[in-house]
Coordinates of C-alpha atoms in Angstrom, one line a residue:
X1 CA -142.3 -59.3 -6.4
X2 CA -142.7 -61.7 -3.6
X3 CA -142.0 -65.7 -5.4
X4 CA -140.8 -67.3 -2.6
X5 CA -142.3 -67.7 1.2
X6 CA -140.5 -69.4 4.0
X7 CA -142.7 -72.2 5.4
X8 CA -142.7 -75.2 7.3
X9 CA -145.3 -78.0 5.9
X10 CA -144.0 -81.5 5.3
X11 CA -142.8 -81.9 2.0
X12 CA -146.1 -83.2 -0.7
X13 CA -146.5 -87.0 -1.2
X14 CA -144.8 -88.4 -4.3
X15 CA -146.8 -90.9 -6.8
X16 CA -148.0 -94.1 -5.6
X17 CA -150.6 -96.0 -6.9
X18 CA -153.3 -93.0 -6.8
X19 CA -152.1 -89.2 -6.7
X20 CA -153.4 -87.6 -3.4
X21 CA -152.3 -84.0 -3.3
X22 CA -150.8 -83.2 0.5
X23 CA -152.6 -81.3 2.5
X24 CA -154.7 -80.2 -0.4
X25 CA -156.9 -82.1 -2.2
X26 CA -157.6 -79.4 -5.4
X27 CA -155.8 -78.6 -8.0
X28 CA -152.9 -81.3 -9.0
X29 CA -150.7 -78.5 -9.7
X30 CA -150.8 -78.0 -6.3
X31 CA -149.3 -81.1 -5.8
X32 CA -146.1 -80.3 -6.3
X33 CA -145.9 -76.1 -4.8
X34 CA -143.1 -76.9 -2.3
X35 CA -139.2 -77.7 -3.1
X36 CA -136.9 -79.1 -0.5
X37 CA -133.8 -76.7 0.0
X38 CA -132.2 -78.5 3.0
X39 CA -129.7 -77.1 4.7
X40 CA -126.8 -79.4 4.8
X41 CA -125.2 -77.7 7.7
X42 CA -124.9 -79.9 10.6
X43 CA -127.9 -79.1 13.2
X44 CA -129.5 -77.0 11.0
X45 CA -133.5 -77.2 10.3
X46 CA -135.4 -77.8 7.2
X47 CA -135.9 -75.2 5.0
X48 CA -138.6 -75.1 2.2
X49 CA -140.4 -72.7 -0.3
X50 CA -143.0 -72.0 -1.9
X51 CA -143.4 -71.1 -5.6
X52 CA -146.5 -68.7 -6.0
X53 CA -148.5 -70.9 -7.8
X54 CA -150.4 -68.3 -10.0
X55 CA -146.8 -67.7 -11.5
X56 CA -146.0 -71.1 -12.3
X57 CA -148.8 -71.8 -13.8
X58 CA -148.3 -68.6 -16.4
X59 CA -145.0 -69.6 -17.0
X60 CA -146.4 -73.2 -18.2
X61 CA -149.0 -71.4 -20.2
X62 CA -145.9 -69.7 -21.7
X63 CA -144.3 -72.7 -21.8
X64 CA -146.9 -74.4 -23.7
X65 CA -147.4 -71.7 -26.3
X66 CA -143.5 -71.4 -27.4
X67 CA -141.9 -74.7 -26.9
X68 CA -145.0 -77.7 -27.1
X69 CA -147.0 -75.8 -30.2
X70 CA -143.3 -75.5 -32.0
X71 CA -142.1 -78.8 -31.1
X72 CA -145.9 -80.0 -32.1
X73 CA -145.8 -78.1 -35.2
X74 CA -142.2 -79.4 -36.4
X75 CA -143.8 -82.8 -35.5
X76 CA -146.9 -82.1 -37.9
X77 CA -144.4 -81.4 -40.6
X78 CA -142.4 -84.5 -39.8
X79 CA -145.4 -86.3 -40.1
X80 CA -146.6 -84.9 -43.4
X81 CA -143.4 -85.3 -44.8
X82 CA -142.9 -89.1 -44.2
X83 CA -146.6 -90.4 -44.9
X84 CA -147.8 -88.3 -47.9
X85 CA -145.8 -91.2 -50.0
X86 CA -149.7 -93.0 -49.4
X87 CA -151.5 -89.7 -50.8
X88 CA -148.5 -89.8 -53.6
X89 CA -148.7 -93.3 -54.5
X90 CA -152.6 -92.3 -55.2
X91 CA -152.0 -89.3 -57.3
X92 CA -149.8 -90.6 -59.9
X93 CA -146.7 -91.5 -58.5
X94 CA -147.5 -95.3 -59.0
X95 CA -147.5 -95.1 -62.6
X96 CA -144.4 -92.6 -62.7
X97 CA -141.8 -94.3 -60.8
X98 CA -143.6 -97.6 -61.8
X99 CA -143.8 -98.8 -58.4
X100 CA -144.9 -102.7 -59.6
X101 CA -144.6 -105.7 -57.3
X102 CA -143.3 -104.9 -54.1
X103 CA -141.5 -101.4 -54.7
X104 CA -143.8 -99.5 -53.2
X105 CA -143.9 -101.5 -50.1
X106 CA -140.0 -101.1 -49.9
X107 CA -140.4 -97.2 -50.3
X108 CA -142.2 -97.5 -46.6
X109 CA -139.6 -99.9 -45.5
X110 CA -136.7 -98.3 -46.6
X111 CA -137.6 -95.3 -44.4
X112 CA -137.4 -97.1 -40.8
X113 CA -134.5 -98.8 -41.3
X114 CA -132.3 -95.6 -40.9
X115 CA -135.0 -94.5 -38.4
X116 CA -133.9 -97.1 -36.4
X117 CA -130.2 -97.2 -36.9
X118 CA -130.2 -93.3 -35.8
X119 CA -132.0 -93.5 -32.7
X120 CA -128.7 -92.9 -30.9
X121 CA -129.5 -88.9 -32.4
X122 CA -132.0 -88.6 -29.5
X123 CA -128.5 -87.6 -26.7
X124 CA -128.1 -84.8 -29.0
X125 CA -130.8 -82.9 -27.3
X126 CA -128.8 -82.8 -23.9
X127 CA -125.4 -82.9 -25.6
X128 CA -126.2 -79.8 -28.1
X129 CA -128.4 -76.3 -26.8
X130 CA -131.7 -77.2 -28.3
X131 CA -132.5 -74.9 -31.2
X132 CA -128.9 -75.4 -32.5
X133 CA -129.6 -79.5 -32.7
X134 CA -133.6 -78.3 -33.7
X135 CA -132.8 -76.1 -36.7
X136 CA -130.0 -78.6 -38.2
X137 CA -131.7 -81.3 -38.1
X138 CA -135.1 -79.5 -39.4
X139 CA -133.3 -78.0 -42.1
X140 CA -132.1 -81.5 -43.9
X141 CA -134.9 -83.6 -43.2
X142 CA -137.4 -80.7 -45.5
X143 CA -134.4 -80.5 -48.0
X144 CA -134.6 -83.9 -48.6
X145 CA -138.4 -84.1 -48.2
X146 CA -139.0 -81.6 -50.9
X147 CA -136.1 -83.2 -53.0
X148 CA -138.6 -86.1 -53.8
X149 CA -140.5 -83.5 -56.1
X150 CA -137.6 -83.9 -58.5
X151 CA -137.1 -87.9 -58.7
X152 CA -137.4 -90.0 -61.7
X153 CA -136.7 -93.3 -60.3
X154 CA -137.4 -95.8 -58.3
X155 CA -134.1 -96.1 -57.0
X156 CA -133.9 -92.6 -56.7
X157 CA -137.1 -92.3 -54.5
X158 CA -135.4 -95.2 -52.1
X159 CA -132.0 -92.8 -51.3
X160 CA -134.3 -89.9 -50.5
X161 CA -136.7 -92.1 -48.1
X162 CA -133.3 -93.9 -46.7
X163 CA -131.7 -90.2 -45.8
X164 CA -135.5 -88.8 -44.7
X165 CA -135.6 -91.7 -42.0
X166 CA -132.1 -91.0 -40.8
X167 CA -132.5 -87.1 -40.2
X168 CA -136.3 -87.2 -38.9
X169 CA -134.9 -89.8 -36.4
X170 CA -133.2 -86.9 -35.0
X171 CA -136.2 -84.9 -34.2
X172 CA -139.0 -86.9 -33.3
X173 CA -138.4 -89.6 -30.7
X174 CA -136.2 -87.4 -28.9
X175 CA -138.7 -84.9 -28.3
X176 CA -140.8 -86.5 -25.0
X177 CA -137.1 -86.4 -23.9
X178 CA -136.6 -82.5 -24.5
X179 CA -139.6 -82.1 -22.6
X180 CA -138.8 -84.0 -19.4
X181 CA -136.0 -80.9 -19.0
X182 CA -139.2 -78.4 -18.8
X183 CA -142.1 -80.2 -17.4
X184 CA -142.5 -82.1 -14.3
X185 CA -143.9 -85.6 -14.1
X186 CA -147.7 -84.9 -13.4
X187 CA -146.9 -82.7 -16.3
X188 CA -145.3 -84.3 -19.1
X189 CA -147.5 -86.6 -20.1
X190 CA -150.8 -84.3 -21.7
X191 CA -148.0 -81.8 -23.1
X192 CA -146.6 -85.3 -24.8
X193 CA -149.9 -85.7 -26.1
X194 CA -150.2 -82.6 -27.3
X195 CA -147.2 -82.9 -29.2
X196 CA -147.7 -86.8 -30.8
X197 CA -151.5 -85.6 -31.4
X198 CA -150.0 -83.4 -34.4
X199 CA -149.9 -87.3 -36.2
X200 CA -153.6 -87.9 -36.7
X201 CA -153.7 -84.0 -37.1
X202 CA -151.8 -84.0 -40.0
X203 CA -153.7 -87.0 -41.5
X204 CA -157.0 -84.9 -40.3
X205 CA -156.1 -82.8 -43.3
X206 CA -153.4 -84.7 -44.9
X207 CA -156.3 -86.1 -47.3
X208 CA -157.9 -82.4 -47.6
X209 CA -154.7 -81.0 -48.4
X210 CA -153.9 -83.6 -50.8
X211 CA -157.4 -83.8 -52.7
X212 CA -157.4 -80.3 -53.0
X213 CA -154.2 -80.3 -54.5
X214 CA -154.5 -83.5 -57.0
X215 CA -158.3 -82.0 -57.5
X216 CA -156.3 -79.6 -59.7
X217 CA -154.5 -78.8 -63.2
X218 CA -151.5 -78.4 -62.5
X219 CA -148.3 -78.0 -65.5
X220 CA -147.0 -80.9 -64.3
X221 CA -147.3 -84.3 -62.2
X222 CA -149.6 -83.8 -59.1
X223 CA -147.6 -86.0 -56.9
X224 CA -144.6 -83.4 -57.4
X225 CA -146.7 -80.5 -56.3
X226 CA -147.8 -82.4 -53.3
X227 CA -143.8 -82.8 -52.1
X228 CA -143.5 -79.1 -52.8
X229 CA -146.3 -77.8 -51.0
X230 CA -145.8 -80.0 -48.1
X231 CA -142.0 -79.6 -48.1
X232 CA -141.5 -76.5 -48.4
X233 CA -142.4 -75.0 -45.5
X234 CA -140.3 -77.3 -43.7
X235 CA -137.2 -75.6 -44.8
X236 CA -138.9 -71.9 -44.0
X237 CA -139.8 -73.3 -40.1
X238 CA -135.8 -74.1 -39.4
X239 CA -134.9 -71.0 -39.4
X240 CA -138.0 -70.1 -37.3
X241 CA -137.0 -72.8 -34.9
X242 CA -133.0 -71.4 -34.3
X243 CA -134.4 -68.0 -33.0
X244 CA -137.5 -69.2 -30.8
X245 CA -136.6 -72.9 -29.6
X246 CA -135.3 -72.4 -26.2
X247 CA -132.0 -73.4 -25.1
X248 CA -133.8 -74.3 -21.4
X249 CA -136.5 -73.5 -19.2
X250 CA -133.9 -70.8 -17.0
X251 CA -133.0 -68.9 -20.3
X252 CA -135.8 -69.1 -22.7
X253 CA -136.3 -65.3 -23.8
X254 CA -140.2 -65.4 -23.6
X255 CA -139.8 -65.6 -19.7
X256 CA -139.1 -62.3 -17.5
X257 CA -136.7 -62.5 -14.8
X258 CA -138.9 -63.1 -11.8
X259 CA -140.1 -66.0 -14.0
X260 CA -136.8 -67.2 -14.6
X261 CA -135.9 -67.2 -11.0
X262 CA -138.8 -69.8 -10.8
X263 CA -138.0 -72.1 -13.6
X264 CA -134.4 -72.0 -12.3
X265 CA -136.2 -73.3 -8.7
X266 CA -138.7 -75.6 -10.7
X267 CA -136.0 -77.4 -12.5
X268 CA -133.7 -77.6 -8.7
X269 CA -137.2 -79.0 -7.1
X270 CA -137.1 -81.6 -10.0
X271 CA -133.6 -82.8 -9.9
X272 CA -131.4 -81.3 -7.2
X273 CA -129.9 -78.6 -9.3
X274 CA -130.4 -75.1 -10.9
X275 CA -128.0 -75.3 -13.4
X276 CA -128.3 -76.1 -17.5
X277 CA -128.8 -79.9 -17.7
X278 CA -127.1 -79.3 -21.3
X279 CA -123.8 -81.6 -21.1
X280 CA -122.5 -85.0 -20.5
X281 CA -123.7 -88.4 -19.8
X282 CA -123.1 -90.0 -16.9
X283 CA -122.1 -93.6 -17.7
X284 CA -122.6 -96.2 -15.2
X285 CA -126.6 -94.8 -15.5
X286 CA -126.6 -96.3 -19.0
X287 CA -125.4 -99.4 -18.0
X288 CA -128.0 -99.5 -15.2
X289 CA -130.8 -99.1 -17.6
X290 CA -129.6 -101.6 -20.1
X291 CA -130.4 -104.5 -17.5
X292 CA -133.8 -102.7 -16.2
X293 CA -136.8 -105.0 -17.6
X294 CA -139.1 -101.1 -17.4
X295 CA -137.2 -100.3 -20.2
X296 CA -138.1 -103.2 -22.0
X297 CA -141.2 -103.7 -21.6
X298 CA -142.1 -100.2 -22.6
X299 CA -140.0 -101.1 -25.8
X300 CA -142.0 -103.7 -26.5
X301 CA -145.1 -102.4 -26.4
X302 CA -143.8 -99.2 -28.4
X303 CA -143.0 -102.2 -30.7
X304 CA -146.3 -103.8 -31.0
X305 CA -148.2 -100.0 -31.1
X306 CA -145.4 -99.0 -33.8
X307 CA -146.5 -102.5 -36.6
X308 CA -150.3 -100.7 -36.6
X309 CA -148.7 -97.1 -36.5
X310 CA -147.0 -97.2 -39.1
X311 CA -148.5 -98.8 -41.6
X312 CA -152.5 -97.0 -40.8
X313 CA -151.5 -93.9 -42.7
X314 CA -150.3 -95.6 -45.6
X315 CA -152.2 -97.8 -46.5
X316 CA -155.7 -96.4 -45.0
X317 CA -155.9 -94.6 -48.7
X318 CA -155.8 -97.2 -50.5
X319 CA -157.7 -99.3 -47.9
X320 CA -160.3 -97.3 -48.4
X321 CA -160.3 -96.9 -52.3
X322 CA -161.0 -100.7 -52.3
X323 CA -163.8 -100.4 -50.2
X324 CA -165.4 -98.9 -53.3
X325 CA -164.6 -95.7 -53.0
X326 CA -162.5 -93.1 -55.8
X327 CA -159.1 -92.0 -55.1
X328 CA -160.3 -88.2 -54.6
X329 CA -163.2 -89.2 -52.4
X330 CA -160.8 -91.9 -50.2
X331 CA -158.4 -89.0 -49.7
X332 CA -161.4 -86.8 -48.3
X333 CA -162.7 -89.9 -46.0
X334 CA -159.1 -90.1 -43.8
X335 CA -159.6 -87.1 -42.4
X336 CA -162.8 -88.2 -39.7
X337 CA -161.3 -91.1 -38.2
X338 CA -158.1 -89.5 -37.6
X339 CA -159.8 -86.4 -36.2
X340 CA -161.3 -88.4 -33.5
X341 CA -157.8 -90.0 -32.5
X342 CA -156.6 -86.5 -32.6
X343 CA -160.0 -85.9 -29.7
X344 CA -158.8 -89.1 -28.4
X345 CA -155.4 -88.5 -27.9
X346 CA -155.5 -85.2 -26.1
X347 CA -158.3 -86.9 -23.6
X348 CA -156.4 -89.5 -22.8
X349 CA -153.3 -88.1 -22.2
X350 CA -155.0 -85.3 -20.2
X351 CA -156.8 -88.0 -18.4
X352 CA -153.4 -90.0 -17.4
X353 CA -151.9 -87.2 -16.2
X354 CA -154.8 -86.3 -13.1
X355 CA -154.8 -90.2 -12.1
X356 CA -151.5 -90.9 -12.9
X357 CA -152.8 -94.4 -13.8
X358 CA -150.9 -94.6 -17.0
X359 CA -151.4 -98.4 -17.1
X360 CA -155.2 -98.1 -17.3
X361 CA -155.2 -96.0 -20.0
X362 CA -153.4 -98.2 -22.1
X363 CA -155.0 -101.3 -21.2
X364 CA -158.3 -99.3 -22.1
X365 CA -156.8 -97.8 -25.5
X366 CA -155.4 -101.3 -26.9
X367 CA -158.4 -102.7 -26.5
X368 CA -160.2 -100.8 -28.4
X369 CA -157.7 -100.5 -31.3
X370 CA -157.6 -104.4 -31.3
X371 CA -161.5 -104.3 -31.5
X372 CA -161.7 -102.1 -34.5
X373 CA -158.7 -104.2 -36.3
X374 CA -161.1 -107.3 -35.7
X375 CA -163.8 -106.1 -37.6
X376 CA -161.6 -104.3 -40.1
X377 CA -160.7 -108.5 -41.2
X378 CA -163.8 -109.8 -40.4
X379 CA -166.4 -107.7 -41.8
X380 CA -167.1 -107.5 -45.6
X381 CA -169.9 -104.2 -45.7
X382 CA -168.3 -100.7 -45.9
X383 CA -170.3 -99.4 -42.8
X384 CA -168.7 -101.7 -40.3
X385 CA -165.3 -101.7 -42.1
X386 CA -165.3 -97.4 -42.3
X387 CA -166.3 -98.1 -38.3
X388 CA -163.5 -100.4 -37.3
X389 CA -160.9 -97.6 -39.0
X390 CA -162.3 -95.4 -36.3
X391 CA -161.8 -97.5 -33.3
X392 CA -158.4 -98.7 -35.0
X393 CA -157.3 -94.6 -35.1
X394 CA -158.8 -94.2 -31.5
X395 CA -156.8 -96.8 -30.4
X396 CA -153.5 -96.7 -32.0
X397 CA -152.3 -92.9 -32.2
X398 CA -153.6 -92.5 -28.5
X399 CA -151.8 -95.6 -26.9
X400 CA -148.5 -94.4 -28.4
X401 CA -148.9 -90.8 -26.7
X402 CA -149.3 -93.0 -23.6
X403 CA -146.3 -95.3 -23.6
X404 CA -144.2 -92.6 -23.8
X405 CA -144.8 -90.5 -20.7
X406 CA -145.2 -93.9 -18.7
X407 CA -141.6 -94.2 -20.2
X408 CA -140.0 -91.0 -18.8
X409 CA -142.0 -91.0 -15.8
X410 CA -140.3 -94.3 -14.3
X411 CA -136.3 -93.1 -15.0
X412 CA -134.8 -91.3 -12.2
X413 CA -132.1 -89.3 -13.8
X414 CA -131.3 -87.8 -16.9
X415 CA -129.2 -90.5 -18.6
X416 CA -131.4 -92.9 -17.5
X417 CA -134.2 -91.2 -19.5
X418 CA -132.2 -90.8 -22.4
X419 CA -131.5 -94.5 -22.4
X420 CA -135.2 -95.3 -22.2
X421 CA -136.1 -93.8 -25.3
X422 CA -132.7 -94.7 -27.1
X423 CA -134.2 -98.7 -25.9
X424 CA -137.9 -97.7 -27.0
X425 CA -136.9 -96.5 -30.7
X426 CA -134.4 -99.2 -31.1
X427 CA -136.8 -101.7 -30.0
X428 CA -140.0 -99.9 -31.0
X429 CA -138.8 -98.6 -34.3
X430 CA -138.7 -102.1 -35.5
X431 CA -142.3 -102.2 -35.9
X432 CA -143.1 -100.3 -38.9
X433 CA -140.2 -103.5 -40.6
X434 CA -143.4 -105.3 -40.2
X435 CA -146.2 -103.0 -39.9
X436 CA -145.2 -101.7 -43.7
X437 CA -145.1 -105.1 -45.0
X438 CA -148.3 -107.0 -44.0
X439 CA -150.4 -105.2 -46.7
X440 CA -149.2 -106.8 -49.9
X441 CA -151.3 -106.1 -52.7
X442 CA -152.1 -109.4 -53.6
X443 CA -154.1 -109.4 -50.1
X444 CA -156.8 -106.8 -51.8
X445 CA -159.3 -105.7 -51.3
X446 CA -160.2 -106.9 -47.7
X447 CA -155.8 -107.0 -46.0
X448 CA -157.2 -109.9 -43.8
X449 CA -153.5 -110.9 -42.8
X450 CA -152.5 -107.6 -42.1
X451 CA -155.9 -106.1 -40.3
X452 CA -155.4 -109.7 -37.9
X453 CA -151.7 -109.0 -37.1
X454 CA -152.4 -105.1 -36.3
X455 CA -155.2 -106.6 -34.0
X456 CA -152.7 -109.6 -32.1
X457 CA -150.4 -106.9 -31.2
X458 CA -152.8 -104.7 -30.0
X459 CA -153.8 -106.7 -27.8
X460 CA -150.0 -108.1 -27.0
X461 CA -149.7 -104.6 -25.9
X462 CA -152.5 -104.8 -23.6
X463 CA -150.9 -107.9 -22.0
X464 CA -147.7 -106.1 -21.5
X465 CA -148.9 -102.9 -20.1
X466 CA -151.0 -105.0 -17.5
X467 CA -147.6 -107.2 -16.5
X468 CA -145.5 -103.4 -16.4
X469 CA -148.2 -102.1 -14.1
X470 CA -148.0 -105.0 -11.7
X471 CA -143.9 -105.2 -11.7
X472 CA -144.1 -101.2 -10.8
X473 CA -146.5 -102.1 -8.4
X474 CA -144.2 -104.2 -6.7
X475 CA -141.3 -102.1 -6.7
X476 CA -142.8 -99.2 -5.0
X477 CA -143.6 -101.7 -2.3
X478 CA -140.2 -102.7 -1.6
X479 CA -139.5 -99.0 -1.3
X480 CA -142.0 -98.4 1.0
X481 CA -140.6 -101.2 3.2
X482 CA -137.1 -100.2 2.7
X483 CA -138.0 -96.0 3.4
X484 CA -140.9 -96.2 5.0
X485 CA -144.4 -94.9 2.9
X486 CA -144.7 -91.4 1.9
X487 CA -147.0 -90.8 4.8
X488 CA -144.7 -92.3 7.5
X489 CA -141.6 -90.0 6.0
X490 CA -143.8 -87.0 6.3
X491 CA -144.5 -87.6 9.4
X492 CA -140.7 -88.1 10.9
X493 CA -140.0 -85.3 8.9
X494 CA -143.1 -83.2 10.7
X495 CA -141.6 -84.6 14.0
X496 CA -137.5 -83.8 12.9
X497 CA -136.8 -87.5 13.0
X498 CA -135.6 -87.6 9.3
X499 CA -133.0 -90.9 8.7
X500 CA -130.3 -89.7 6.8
X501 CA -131.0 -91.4 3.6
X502 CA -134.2 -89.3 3.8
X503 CA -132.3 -85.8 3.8
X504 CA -130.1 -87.0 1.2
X505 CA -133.3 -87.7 -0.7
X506 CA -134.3 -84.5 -0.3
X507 CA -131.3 -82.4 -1.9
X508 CA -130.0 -84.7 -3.9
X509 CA -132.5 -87.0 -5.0
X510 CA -135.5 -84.0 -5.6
X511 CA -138.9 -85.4 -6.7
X512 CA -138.0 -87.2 -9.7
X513 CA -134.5 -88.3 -9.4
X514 CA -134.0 -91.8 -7.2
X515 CA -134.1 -91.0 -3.5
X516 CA -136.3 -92.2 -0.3
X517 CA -139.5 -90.1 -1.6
X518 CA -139.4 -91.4 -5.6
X519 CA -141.8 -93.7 -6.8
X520 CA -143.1 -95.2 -9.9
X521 CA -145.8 -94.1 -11.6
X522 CA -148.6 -96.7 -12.2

């Protein structure tokens, strides 16, 4: 069949403050149809193509059915296996492992340390073919989640939460950046929210899951049949993930060949080449984005997301247990709040992704999760409080979804990306040190410290994503006087007058590697 037809239309307008499509003003899709093939023979005329559109979008359908629902799945898992410590701690595991004074708190702390320490895991995805890194490190993080069925101590517990945080750092966070080698930038960002939306999923019906099994009889302690049940299937999924994770968007085995072809000319419109981006790093990148203040700012505000992130799922059980409610009816209440950051979470992303005003969003989202903290310390009725948890889950979850397209979107290379989210974890990882700490039980039953802090750095966040907006602001400006805007390149390139930076730009450069036509998104 027919995929590609000669043509001659300038080449579509890259991101600037607003997204307007070239020469069509529909679908955003649409946006980006055309990839820039120069021919680098001297004399010669442009030559572009066009992708039928139609077939693109069913290969991102297909796309979006095998890779983002696994990936999102896995992530539901990972979830589930690091946070039902807060159901477990509930159901009997308190009086068990006799988790008195400030051992409990430690079990949550214990976890992020090695989380942090092992962010360096997230090269692995461009180093190692996908589903070999996937399954690996799939397979040891449920070994050692469904391990904690068997502990008797204390001590015992804190090994199995330090080795959890190590191997699920090796999924997780490196995920957005598995998905920048599939998706394009107007792209990325509601298939990122698809995937971080499995969090509040999992506490949707973390607390279902967990009352109905602690509602039970079982021969032994409840806790341990909730790190079976939820483990389990952990182990079963790695397997899964070695045969149907694929390797890249070119040779994934759900594609046929004429959708191949056009992957193979998706991934050469997005960063010059056709080839597996499986392989090395190129080092003078990383030392580039060490001293680039994007980095760090998104870092910090993954940071200030991460202390209320953290520490919402558990601690929101027992939070709500001394509102007044039991333990099996607290469980039950979780799941609505987090259902409607789930709602939240997909909108917003989706939402980003069409403007490609990424900064709004956030400035919106922190708000609001600083607003429902605020009322979480300063109200003392159960109706307001139960209220605040929903704003607080509407905020939190969704802003996080956000930071990290806005983080990928404004890299222009693949080691540069890397680097991003290597910065972001380091940095941003450090949050949950706090975010697991500010609920000491001598604070019940109202956590006025801790509801106060989630609140200061929700709104820190907004701050921050206001001050990134503004510095990206400014640097497309200084492109725009140094290439010329998008409009005026289109037009030289209409009337053959391209400079030769812009001709490198087009090869070389693509649309979202550095070049004349690359700007940030907003």
């Amino acid at each position: 069949m027919a995929i590609f037809k000669k043509f001659t239309r300038p080449a579509p307008t890259a991101v600037a403050d607003t997204v307007t499509p070239a020469g069509n003003d529909g679908d955003v899709e649409k946006t980006y149809e055309t990839i820039n093939l120069e021919n680098t023979t001297a004399g010669a005329s442009q030559g572009q193509f066009h992708i039928d559109p139609t077939l693109e979008k069913k290969i991102l359908r297909k796309l979006d059915w095998n890779l983002v629902s696994l990936v999102t799945f896995l992530y539901l898992l990972s979830f589930l296996d690091r946070s039902n410590i807060g159901n477990a701690k509930i159901a009997g595991m308190q009086t068990d492992l006799d988790l008195t004074g400030d051992r409990y708190d430690w079990l949550l702390t214990i976890f992020y340390i090695p989380y942090i320490l092992g962010e360096f895991q997230t090269f692995m995805w461009k180093i190692l073919p996908a589903n070999w890194w996937a399954a690996f490190i799939v397979l040891a993080w449920g070994v050692i989640a469904t391990a904690q069925a068997g502990v008797h101590t204390w001590a015992g517990e804190m090994a199995l939460r330090f080795l959890l945080g190590f191997c699920e750092a090796g999924f997780g966070p490196g995920i957005p950046y598995l998905l920048s080698f599939f998706y394009l930038r107007h792209e990325i960002g509601s298939r990122i929210g698809i995937f971080l939306a499995a969090a509040p999923l999992a506490n949707t019906f973390a607390g279902a899951l967990a009352y109905g099994i602690t509602s039970g009889h079982p021969s032994f302690a409840k806790w341990r049949v909730l790190f079976l049940v939820e483990g389990l299937p952990t182990i079963v999924m790695a397997v899964v993930t070695f045969f149907a994770m694929p390797r890249g968007p070119a040779s994934a085995r759900f594609l046929n060949e004429d959708e191949k072809r056009v992957a193979r000319a998706r991934t050469a419109r997005q960063v010059g080449t056709e080839g597996d981006r499986t392989g090395g790093l190129d080092w003078s990148s990383l030392l580039e984005g060490v001293f680039d203040a994007k980095n760090w700012f998104t870092a910090l505000m993954y940071f200030s997301c991460n202390v209320s992130f953290s520490s919402l799922p558990v601690f929101l059980p027992t939070i709500l247990t001394q509102m007044g409610f039991s333990a099996i009816n607290a469980q039950g209440l979780t799941a609505p709040p987090y259902f409607l950051s789930w709602l939240v979470t997909m909108g917003s992303t989706w939402i980003a992704d069409r403007t490609m005003q990424r900064g709004y969003t956030l400035m919106v989202l922190t708000a609001i999760g600083g607003v429902g903290y605020i009322i979480l310390a300063t109200c003392t009725g159960v109706g307001p409080r139960y209220f605040g948890v929903f704003l607080a889950a509407s905020g939190v979850f969704p802003a996080i979804a956000n930071i990290l397209p806005w983080t990928v979107n404004n890299q222009g290379n693949d080691t540069r990306r890397g680097l991003a989210f290597v910065i972001l974890n380091l940095v941003g990882q450090c949050g949950p040190l706090l975010g697991t700490r500010i609920f000491p039980a001598n604070d019940e039953p109202r956590y006025i410290k801790g509801q106060s802090i989630c609140a200061a750095f929700m709104f820190f966040t907004t701050f921050l994503a206001f001050g990134l907006r503004l510095l990206l602001s400014w640097e497309n400006k200084k492109l725009d006087k140094k290439y010329g805007t998008l409009a005026e390149q289109d037009a030289r390139a209409t009337l053959g007058e391209r400079s030769s930076d812009e001709k490198i730009g087009a090869t070389e450069g693509a649309e979202e590697n550095y070049g004349p036509r690359y700007r940030y998104i907003l």
